Amino acid sequence: MEWKSTNTKLPVADQKRLDALRERLDQDAVFELGYPVAFDINHARLAPFLNYNINNIGDPFQRGHYRLNTHEFEREVLEFFAQAARAPADDWWGYVTNGSTEGNLYGLYLARESLPNGIVYFSQDSHYSVRKNLHFLNMRHIMIRSQPHGEIDYEDLRESIKIRRDAQPIVFANVGTTMKEARDNVGIIRSILDELAIEQSYLHSDAALCGAYCAYLEPRPSWDFADGADSISISGHKFLGAPVPCGIALARRRNVERIAHAVAYIGTVDTTVTGSRNGLSPLMLWHTIRSLGKAGLRERVEHALQMAAYTETTFRQVGIDAWRNPQALTVVFPSPAQSVCTKWQLASNEGISHVICMPHVTRAQIDKLRDDIVVAAGKNK
Ligand SMILES: Cc1ncc(COP(=O)(O)O)c(C=O)c1O
């Protein structure tokens, strides 16, 4: 028996629209410095897989009825990141998500199921989706102050937990805040919980950006399972360069077993947020880790760090008050003129903007942005 997909016909005018879209995307990619998305990985090798209805429905570690999936590749991706995040060998589980909003929702869901009366503590600098997730899950929560460079204020966290000792703490740590790439220290948070002799707690590490490269930084940031996290979320379309939004959720297996239940329709257990799941994104992530390997990922982050250092220096040389957190790819500076933000797709919040030096970013782009900022500032004087 043979199966073939049908070649669809497209009106000429519509083909032209697709061509025009490609041209626009090529242009817009050159003038994009504000978001943590990497463009340097070519996934054309995977194009033939667009002709299959791949769906990773169900648990990636179980066999279900539907076989057009990439579970085998998904498991390899998960194993790679579980190792990088020093997950306990016999007590971890994970799946490839649609991004870190979902990975964070998953971590908070597991936390709520294990500590139903818990209170979530998260910092002012957390991603905007955290509040939405807490609203979905109807969880009690308290916002903690951030330090000026974006890291959580540990004293405020300690005091807030101390005065509510009757409720189990669920701490949501940012390992790379959205605007300043500040990293909350998971080890310090764990030691606060230990100092206060808290018996039951949960710690989620939102490593949307940095989880892809923390393992390759020296000194190693405190962010993973060995440092005290119970679950971790990493984005796949950020540093890892997947061309579609995706991510990796990792958690302690015993917490996942609490929420798993068998579903006859799919012939497997339901352990994920969505039912149908993208089967192409695990393949893209697998393609990235297999083609780059740990050495390639390490090289990419070293190159990106050098570009971030260059950006900070060259901006400062022309009087732009730029700064960055230690070992960060994100360079923060006062928001330039709106025309510059629009041209370069710069995210701005409370008077600051940033450039995120993803591995594809070139000196030519940084120099052009620097000059645009200076020229626009001169015009506005
Ligand atoms: C710290 C942090 N957490 C979560 C997210 C949400 O990730 P996603 O866009 O993959 O859903 C982001 C996105 O920028 C982020 O910076």
PDB file of C-alpha atoms and ligand atoms in Angstrom, residues 36 98-102 104 127 129 174 176-178 206 208 235 237-238 246, ligand 1:
ATOM      1  CA  PRO A  36      15.499  36.577  22.152  1.00  0.00           C
ATOM      2  CA  ASN A  98       4.536  25.154  22.784  1.00  0.00           C
ATOM      3  CA  GLY A  99       6.839  27.531  24.668  1.00  0.00           C
ATOM      4  CA  SER A 100       7.704  28.709  28.138  1.00  0.00           C
ATOM      5  CA  THR A 101       4.285  30.112  28.963  1.00  0.00           C
ATOM      6  CA  GLU A 102       3.068  26.508  28.774  1.00  0.00           C
ATOM      7  CA  ASN A 104       5.597  27.617  33.394  1.00  0.00           C
ATOM      8  CA  HIS A 127       7.274  37.575  32.536  1.00  0.00           C
ATOM      9  CA  SER A 129       2.354  35.502  31.434  1.00  0.00           C
ATOM     10  CA  ASN A 174      13.348  33.759  36.986  1.00  0.00           C
ATOM     11  CA  GLY A 176      16.890  35.240  32.942  1.00  0.00           C
ATOM     12  CA  THR A 177      14.262  37.957  33.409  1.00  0.00           C
ATOM     13  CA  THR A 178      12.599  39.175  30.241  1.00  0.00           C
ATOM     14  CA  ASP A 206      11.598  29.781  34.595  1.00  0.00           C
ATOM     15  CA  ALA A 208      12.957  30.417  29.197  1.00  0.00           C
ATOM     16  CA  SER A 235      12.090  27.915  25.356  1.00  0.00           C
ATOM     17  CA  HIS A 237      12.590  29.144  19.769  1.00  0.00           C
ATOM     18  CA  LYS A 238      14.875  31.478  21.711  1.00  0.00           C
ATOM     19  CA  CYS A 246       8.253  25.526  21.370  1.00  0.00           C
TER      20      CYS A 246
HETATM   21  C1  LIG B   1      11.423  34.903  31.451  1.00  0.00           C
HETATM   22  C2  LIG B   1      10.375  34.476  30.473  1.00  0.00           C
HETATM   23  N1  LIG B   1       9.480  33.579  30.843  1.00  0.00           N
HETATM   24  C3  LIG B   1       8.510  33.150  30.011  1.00  0.00           C
HETATM   25  C4  LIG B   1       8.429  33.630  28.719  1.00  0.00           C
HETATM   26  C5  LIG B   1       7.343  33.145  27.829  1.00  0.00           C
HETATM   27  O1  LIG B   1       7.893  32.324  26.873  1.00  0.00           O
HETATM   28  P1  LIG B   1       7.151  31.918  25.525  1.00  0.00           P
HETATM   29  O2  LIG B   1       7.121  33.144  24.679  1.00  0.00           O
HETATM   30  O3  LIG B   1       8.034  30.817  25.016  1.00  0.00           O
HETATM   31  O4  LIG B   1       5.795  31.435  25.876  1.00  0.00           O
HETATM   32  C6  LIG B   1       9.365  34.570  28.287  1.00  0.00           C
HETATM   33  C7  LIG B   1       9.320  35.094  26.918  1.00  0.00           C
HETATM   34  O5  LIG B   1       9.996  35.968  26.508  1.00  0.00           O
HETATM   35  C8  LIG B   1      10.352  35.011  29.177  1.00  0.00           C
HETATM   36  O6  LIG B   1      11.258  35.947  28.830  1.00  0.00           O
END
